[in-house]
mmCIF file of C-alpha atoms and ligand atoms in Angstrom:
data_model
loop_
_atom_site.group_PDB
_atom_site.id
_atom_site.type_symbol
_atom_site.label_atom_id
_atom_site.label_comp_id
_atom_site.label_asym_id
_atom_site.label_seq_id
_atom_site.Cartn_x
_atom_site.Cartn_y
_atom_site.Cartn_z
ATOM 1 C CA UNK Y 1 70.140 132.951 84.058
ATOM 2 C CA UNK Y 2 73.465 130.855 85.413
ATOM 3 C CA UNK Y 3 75.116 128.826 82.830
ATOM 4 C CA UNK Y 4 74.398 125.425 83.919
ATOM 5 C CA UNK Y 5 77.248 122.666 84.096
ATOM 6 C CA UNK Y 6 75.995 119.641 83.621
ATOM 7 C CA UNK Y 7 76.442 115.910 82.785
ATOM 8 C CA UNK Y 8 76.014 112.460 81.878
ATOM 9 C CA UNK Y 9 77.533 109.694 83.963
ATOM 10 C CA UNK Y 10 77.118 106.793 82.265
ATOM 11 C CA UNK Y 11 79.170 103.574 83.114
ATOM 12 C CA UNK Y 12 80.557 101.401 80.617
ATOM 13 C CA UNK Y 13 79.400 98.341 81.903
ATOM 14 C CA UNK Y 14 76.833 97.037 79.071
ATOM 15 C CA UNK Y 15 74.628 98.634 76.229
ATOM 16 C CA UNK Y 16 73.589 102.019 76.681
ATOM 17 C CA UNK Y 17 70.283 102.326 78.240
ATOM 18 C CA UNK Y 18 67.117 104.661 76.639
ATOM 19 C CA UNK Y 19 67.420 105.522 80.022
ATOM 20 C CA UNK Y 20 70.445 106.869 80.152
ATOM 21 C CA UNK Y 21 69.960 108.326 76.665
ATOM 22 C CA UNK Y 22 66.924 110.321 77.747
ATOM 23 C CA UNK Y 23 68.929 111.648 81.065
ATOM 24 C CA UNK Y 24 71.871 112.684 78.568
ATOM 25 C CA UNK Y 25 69.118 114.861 76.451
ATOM 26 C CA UNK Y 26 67.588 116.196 79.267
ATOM 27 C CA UNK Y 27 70.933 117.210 80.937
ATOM 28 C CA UNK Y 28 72.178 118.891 77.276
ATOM 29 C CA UNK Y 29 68.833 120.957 77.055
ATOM 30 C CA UNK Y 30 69.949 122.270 80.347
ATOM 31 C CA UNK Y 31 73.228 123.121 79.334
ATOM 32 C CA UNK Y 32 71.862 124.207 75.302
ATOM 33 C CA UNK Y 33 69.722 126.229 77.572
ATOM 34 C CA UNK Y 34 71.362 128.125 79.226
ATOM 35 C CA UNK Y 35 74.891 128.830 77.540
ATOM 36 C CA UNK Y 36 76.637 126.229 79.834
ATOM 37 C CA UNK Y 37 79.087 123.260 79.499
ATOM 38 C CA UNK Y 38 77.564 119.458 78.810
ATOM 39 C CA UNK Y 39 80.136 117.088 80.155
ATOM 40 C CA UNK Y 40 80.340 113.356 79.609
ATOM 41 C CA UNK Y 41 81.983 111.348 82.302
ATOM 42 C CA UNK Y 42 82.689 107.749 82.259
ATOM 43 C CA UNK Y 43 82.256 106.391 85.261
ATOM 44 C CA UNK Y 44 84.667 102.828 84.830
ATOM 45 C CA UNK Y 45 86.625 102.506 88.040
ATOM 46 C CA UNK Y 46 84.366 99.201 88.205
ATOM 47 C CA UNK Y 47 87.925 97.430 86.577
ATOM 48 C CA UNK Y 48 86.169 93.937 86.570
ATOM 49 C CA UNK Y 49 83.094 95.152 84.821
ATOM 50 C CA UNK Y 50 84.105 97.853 82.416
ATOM 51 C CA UNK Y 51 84.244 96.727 78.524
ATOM 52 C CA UNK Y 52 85.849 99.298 76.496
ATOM 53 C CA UNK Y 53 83.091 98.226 73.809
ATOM 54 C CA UNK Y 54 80.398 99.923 75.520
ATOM 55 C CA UNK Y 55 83.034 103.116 75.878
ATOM 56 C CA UNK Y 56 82.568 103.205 72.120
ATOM 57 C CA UNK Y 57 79.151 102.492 72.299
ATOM 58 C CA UNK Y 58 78.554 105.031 74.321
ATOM 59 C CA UNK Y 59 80.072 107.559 72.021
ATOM 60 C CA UNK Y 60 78.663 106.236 69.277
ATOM 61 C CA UNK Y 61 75.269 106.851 70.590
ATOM 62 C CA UNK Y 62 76.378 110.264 71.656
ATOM 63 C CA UNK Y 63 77.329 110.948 68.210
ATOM 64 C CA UNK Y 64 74.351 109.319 66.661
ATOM 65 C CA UNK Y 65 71.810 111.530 68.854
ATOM 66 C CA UNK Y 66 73.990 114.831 68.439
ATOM 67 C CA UNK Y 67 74.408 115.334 71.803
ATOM 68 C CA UNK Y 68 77.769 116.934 71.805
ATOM 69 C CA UNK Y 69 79.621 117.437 74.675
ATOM 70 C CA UNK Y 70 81.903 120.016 75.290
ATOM 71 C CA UNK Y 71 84.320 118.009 77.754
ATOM 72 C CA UNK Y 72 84.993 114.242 78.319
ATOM 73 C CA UNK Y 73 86.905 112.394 80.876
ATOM 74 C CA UNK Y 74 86.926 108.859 82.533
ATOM 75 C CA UNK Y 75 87.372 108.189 86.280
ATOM 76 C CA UNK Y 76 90.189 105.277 85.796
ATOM 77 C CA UNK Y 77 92.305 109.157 84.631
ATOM 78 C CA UNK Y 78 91.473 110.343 88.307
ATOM 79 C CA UNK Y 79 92.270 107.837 90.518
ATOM 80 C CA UNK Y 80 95.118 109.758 92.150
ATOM 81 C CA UNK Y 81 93.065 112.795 92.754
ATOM 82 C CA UNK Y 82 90.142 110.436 94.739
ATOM 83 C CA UNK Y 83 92.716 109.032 96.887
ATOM 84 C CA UNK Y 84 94.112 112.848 97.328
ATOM 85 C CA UNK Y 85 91.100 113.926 98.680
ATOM 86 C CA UNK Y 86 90.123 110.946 100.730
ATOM 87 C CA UNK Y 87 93.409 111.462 102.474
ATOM 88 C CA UNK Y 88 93.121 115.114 103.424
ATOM 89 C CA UNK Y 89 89.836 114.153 104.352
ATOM 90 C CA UNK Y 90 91.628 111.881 106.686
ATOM 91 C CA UNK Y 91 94.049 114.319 108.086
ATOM 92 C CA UNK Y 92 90.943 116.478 108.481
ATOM 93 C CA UNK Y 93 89.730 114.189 110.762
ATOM 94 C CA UNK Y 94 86.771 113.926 108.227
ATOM 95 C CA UNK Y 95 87.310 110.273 107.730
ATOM 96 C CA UNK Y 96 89.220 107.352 109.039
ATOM 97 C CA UNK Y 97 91.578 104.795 107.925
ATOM 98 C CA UNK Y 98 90.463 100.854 108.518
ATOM 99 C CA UNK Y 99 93.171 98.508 109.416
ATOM 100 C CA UNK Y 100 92.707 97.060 105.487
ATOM 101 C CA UNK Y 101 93.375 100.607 104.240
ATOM 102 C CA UNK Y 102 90.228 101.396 102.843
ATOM 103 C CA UNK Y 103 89.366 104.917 104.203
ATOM 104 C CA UNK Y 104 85.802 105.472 105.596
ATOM 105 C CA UNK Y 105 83.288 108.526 106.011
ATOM 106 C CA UNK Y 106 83.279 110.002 109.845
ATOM 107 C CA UNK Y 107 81.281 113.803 108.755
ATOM 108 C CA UNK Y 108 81.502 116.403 111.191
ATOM 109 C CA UNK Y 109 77.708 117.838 109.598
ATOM 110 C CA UNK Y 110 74.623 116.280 108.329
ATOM 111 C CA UNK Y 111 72.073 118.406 106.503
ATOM 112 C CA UNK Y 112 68.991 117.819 107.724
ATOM 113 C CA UNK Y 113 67.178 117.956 104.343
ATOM 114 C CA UNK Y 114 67.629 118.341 100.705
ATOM 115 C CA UNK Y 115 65.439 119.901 97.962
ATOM 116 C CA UNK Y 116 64.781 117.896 94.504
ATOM 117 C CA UNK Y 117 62.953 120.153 91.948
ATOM 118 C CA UNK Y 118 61.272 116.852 91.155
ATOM 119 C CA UNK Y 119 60.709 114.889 94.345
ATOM 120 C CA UNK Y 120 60.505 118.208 96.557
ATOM 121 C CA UNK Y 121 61.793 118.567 99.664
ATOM 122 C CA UNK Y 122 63.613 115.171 101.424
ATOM 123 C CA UNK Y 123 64.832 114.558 104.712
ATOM 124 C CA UNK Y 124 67.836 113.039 105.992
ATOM 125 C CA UNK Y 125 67.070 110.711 108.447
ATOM 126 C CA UNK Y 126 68.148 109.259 111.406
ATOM 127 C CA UNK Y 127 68.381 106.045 109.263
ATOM 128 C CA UNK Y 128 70.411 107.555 106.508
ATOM 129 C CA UNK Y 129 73.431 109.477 109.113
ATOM 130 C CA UNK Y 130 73.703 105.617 110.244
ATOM 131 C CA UNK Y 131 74.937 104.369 106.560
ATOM 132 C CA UNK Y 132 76.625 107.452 105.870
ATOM 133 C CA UNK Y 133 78.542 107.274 109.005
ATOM 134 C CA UNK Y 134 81.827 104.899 108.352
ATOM 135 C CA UNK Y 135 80.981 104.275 104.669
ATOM 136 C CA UNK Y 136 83.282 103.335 102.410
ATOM 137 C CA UNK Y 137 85.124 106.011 100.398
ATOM 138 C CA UNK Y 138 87.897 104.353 99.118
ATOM 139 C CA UNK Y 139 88.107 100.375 99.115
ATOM 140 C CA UNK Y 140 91.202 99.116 100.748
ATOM 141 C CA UNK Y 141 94.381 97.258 98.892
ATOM 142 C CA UNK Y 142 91.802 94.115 99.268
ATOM 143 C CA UNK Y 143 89.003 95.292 97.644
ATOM 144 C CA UNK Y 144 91.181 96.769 94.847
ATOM 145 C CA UNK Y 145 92.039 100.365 96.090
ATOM 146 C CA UNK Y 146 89.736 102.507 94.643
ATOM 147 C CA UNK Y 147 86.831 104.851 95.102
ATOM 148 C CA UNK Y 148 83.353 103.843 95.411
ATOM 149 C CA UNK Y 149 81.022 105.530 92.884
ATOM 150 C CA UNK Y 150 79.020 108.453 95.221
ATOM 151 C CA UNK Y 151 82.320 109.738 96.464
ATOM 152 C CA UNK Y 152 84.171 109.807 92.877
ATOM 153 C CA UNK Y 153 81.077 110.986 91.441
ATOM 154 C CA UNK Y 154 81.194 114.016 94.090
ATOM 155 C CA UNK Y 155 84.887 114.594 93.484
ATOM 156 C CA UNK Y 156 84.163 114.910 90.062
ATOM 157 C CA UNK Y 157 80.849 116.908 90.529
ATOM 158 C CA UNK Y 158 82.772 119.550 92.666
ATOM 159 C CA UNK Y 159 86.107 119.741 90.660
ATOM 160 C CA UNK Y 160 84.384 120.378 86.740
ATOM 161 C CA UNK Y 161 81.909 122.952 88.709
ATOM 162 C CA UNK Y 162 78.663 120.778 88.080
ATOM 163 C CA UNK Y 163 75.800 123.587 89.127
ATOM 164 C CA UNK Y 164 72.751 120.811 87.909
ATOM 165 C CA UNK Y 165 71.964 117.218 87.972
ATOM 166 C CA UNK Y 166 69.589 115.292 86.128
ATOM 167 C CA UNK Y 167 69.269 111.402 86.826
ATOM 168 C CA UNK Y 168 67.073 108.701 87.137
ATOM 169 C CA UNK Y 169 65.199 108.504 90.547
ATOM 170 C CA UNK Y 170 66.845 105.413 91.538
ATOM 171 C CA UNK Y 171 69.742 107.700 92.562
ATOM 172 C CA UNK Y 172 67.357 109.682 95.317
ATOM 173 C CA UNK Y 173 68.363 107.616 98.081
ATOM 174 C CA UNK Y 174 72.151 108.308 97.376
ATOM 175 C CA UNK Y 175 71.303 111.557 97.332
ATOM 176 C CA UNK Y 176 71.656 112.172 101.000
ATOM 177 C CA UNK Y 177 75.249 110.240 100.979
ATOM 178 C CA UNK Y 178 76.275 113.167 98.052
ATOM 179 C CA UNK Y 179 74.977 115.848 100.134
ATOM 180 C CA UNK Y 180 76.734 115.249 103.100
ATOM 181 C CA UNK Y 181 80.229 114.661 101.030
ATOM 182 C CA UNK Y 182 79.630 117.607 99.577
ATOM 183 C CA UNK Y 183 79.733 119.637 102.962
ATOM 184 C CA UNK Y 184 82.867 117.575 104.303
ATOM 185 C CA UNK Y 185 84.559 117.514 100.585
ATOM 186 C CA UNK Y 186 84.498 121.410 100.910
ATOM 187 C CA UNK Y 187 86.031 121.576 103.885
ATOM 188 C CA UNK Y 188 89.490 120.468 102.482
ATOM 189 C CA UNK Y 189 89.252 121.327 99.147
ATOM 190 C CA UNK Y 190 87.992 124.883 99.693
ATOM 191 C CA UNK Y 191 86.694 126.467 96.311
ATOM 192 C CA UNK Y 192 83.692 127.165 98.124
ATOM 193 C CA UNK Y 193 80.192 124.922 98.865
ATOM 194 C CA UNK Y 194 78.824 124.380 95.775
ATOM 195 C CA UNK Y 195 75.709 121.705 95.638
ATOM 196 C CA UNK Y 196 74.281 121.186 92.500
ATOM 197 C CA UNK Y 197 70.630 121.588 91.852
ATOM 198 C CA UNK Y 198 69.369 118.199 91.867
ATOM 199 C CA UNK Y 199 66.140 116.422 89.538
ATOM 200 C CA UNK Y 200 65.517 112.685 89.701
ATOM 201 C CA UNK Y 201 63.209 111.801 87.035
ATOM 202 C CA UNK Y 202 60.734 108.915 86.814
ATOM 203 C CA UNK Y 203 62.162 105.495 85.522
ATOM 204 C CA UNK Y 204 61.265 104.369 82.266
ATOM 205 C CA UNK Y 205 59.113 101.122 81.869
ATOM 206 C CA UNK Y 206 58.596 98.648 79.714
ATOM 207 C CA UNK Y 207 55.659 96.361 78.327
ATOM 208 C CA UNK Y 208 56.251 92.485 78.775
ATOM 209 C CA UNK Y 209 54.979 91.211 75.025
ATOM 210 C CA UNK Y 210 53.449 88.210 76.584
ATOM 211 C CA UNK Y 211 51.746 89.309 79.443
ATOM 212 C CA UNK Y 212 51.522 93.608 78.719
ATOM 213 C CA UNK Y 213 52.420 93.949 82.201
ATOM 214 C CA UNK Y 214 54.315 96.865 83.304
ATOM 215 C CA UNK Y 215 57.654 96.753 84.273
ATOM 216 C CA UNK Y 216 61.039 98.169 84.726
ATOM 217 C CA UNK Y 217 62.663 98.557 81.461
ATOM 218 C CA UNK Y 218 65.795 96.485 82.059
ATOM 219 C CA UNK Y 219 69.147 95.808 80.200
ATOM 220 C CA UNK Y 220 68.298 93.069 78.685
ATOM 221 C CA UNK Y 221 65.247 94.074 77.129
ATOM 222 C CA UNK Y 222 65.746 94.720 73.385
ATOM 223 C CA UNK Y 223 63.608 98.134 73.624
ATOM 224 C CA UNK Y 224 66.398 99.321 76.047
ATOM 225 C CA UNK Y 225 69.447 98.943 73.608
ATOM 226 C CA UNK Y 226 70.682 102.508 72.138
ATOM 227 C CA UNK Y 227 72.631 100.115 69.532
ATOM 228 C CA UNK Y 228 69.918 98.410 68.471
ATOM 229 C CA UNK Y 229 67.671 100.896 67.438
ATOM 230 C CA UNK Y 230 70.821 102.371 65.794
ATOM 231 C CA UNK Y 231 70.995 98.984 63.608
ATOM 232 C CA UNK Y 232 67.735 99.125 63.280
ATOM 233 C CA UNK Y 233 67.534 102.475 61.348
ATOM 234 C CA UNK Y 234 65.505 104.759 63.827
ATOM 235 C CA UNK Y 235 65.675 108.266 63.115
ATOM 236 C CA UNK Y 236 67.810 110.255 65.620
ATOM 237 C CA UNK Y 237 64.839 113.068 66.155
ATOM 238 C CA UNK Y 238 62.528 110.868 66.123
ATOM 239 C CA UNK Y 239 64.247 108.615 69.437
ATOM 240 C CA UNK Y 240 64.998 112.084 70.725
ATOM 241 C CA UNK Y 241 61.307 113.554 70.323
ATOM 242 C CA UNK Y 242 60.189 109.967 71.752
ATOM 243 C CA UNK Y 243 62.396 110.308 74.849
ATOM 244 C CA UNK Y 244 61.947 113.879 75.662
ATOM 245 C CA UNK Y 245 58.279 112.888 76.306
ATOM 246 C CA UNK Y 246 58.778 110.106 78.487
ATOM 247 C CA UNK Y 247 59.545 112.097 81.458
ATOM 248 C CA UNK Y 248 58.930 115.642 80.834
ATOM 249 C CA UNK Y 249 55.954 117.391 79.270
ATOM 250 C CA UNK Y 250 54.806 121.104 77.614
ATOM 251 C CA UNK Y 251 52.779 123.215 79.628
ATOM 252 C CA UNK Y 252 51.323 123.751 76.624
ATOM 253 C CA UNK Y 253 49.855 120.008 75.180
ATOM 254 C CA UNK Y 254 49.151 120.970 72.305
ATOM 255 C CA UNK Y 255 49.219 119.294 68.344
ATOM 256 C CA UNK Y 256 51.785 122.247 68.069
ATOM 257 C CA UNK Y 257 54.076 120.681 70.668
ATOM 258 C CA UNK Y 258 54.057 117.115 69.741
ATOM 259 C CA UNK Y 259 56.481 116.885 67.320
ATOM 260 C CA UNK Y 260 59.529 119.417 68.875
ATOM 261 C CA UNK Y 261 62.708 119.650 67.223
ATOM 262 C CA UNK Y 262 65.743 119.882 69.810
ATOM 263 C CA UNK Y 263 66.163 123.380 69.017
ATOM 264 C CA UNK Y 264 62.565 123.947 70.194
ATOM 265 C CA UNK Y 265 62.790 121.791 73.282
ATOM 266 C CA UNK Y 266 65.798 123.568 74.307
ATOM 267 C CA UNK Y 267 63.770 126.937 74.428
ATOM 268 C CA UNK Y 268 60.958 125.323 75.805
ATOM 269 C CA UNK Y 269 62.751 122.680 78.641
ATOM 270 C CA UNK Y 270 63.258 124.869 81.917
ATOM 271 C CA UNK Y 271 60.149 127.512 81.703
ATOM 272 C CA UNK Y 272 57.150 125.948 79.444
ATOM 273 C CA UNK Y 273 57.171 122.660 80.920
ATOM 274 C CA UNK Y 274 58.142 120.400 83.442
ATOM 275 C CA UNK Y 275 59.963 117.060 84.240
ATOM 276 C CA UNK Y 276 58.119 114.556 85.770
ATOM 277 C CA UNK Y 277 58.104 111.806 88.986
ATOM 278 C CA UNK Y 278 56.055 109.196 88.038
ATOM 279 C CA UNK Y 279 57.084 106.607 85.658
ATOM 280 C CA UNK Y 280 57.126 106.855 81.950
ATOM 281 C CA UNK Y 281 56.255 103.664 80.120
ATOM 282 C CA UNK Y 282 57.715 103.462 76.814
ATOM 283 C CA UNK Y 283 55.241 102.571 73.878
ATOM 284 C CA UNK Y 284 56.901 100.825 71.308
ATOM 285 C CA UNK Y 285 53.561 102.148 69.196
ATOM 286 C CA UNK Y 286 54.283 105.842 69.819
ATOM 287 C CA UNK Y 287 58.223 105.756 69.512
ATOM 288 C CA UNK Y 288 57.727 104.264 65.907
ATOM 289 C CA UNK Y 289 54.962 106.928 64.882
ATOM 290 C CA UNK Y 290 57.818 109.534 66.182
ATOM 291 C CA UNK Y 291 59.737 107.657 64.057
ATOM 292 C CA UNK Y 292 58.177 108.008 61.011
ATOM 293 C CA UNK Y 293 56.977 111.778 61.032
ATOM 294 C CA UNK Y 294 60.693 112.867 60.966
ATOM 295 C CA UNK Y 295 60.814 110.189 58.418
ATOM 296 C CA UNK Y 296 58.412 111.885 56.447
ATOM 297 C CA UNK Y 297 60.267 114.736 56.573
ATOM 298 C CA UNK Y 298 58.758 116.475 60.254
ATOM 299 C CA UNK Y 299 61.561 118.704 61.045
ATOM 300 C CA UNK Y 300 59.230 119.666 64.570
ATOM 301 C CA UNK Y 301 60.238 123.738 64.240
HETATM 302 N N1 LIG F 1 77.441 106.042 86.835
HETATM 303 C C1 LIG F 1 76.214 106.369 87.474
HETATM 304 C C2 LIG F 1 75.110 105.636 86.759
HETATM 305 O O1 LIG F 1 75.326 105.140 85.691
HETATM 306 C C3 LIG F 1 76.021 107.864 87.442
HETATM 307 C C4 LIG F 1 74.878 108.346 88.261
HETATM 308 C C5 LIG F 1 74.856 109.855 88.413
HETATM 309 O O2 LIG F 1 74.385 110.514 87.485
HETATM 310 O O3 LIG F 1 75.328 110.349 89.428
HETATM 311 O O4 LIG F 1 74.024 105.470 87.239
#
């Protein structure tokens, strides 16, 4: 079995998400798994919307869950290496410069598909060449000279040797933009092509408590906030269990395999289940019950 590299991504731009809590767990089974690396990236080279609070929250969280990592670093460290590349890219002919500076995509080869272990196979279109052709890789002196987030992310991805990515499938249509920087990124950086396995996972829902309609869990719903259920007293496990069921399931459904300690889900993750594409919507019900059987003193070996 390869020793996966993987990682969480999150950027520091509000409260940590359950979302982005359940695609860190996910990510570390991986790694746990299989004798990798889990890495956590910050992704805050958005300067006018980062807030070094939700750095610390996002440790915090980290912490709180015991998802260790076993390497950190933040894009605003990198910047020099993003323009780097984007300029051999350039003298590659790989890209061009715009008369603002900014430096945009020109690829030389488009793959005409990618596989998702989730979503299965996907094409890239006609449509998608079109955007990917003369995007922006990094924003001219204007737009405050930086990367934009798919080509830092693939910088990144390729330098710390990601092998496997696990994300939310509201990344799937970037997907074909990070496949086709990862054939031109290779071409001047030369380590050799290496495209990481990629799963996008179903997003998590929520319940509105007036009208019990389903809908997208967003930021500013209280049953998204990693902090509050901290301040609230939830049981680490118990979030964990709670999350590692919204979006992935046992082969096996069994009374056994409802309550699984991490240890067991890391064991189980890769061969005895499987993640999932549809939606998960998050019962408030359920989480608590999670809640209150490690509580109780469920250890879930
Ligand atoms: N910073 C991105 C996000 O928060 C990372 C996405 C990815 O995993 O590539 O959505």
């Amino acid at each position: 079995m390869i020793k996966e590299v993987t990682r969480i991504a999150p950027s520091p731009t509000g409260d940590m998400h359950i979302g982005t809590a359940r695609t860190a767990y996910f990510n570390w089974l991986i790694a746990r798994a299989t004798g990798g690396k889990f890495i956590l990236r910050i992704d805050d080279t958005d300067l006018a919307r980062n807030d070094e609070k939700c750095v610390d929250v996002i440790h915090q969280v980290m912490q709180f869950l015991g998802l260790n990592h076993d390497e950190t670093f933040r894009q605003s460290q990198r910047l020099q290496r993003y323009r780097d590349v984007a300029e051999k890219l350039v003298d590659k002919g790989l890209a061009v410069r715009a008369t603002n500076g900014a430096i945009l995509f020109q690829p030389n080869y488009y793959p005409g598909h990618f596989h998702d272990t989730v979503a299965g196979d996907i094409a890239i279109t006609d449509n998608d060449k079109k955007i990917i052709n003369g995007m922006v890789l990094f924003k001219g002196e204007d737009k405050g000279a930086g990367p934009v987030y798919h080509f830092a992310s693939v910088v990144d991805d390729i330098d710390v040797g990601v092998t496997r990515v696990i994300r939310g499938v509201d990344h799937l249509t970037n997907t074909a933009k990070h496949i086709t920087l990862y054939h031109a990124i290779e071409q001047v950086v030369g380590i050799g092509l290496i495209i990481p396995k990629f799963s996008h996972i179903g997003l998590i829902m929520g319940r509105d408590p007036e009208t019990g309609k389903v809908k997208k869990l967003s930021k500013r719903d209280g049953a998204s906030s990693m902090l509050k259920y901290i301040e609230d007293g939830w049981h680490p496990d118990g979030l964990l269990n709670g999350m590692l069921r919204l979006g992935w399931g046992p082969k096996v459904d069994n009374k056994a395999n409802t309550i699984m300690s991490r240890r067991r889900a890391t064991n189980m993750f890769i061969h005895e289940g499987n993640m999932k594409a549809n939606p998960a919507t998050l019962d408030m019900a359920k989480l608590k019950w999670y809640d209150e059987q490690y509580k109780k003193g469920a250890t879930g070996e």
